[in-house]
CSV table of C-alpha atoms in Angstrom, one decimal:
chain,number,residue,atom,x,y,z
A,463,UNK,CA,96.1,18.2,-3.4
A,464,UNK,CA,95.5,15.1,-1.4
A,465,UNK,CA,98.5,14.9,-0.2
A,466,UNK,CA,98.1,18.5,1.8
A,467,UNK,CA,99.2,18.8,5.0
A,468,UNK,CA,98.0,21.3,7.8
A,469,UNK,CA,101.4,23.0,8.2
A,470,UNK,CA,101.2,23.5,4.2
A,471,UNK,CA,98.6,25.5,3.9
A,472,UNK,CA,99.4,27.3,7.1
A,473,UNK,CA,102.5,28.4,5.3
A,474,UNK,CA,100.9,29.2,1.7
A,475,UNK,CA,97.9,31.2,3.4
A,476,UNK,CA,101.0,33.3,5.5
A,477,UNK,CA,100.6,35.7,7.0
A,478,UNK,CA,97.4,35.1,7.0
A,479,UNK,CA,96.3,34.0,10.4
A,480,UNK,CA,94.0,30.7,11.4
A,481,UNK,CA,92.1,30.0,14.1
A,482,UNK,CA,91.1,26.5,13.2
A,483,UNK,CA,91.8,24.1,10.4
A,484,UNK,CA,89.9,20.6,9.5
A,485,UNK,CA,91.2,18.1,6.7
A,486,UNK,CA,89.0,16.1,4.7
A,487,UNK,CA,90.5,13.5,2.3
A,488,UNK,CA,88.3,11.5,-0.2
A,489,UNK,CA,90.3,9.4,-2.8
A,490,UNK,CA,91.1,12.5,-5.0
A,491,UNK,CA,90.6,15.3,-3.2
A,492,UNK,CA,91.1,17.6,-0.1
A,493,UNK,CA,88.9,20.1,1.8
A,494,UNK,CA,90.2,21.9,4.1
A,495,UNK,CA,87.3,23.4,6.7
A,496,UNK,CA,89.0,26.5,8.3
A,497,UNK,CA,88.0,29.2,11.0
A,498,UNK,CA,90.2,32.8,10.8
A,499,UNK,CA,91.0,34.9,13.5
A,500,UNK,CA,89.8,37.9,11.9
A,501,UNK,CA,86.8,38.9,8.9
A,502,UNK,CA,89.9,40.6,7.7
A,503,UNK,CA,92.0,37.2,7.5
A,504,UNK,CA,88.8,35.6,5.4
A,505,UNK,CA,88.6,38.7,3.2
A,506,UNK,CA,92.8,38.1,2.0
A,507,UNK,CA,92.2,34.3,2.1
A,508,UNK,CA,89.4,34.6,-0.8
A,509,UNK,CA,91.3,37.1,-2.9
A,510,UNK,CA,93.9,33.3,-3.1
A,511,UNK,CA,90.9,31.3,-4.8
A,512,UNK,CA,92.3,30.0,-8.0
A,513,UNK,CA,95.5,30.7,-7.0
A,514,UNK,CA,98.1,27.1,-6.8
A,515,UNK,CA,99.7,25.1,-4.0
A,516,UNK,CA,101.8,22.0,-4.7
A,517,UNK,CA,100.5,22.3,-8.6
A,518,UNK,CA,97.0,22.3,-7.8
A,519,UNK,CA,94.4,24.5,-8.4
A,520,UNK,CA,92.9,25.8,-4.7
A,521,UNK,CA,89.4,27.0,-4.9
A,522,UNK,CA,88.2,29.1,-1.8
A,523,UNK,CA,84.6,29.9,-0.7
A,524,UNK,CA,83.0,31.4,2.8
A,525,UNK,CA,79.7,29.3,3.9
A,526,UNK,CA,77.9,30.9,5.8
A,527,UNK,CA,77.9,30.8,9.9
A,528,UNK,CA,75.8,28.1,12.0
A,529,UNK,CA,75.9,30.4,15.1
């Protein structure tokens, strides 16, 4: 959505924990750049691709690490 806030996905990704979170806003659409605590966390945050926030569809994918 592009009106997503930080504390929004927070609390649909709960209890899934974050270590970081970015927003990126273009006219009609978010990304959201995020870092997890654990492989765990990213492991339960993909199995919520497709899923809905706020009406709109959320599509999740892992790129790979720069370090």
């Amino acid at each position: 959505p592009v009106n997503l806030k930080q504390n929004n996905l927070k609390e649909w990704l709960s209890p899934i924990r974050l270590k970081f979170v970015y927003l990126f806003r273009s006219s009609d659409e978010t990304f959201a750049f995020v870092t997890f605590n654990r492989s765990t966390d990213l492991k339960k945050a993909l199995l919520r691709t497709d899923q809905y926030l706020g009406g709109y569809k959320i599509r999740i994918c892992k790129f790979p690490s720069t370090t």
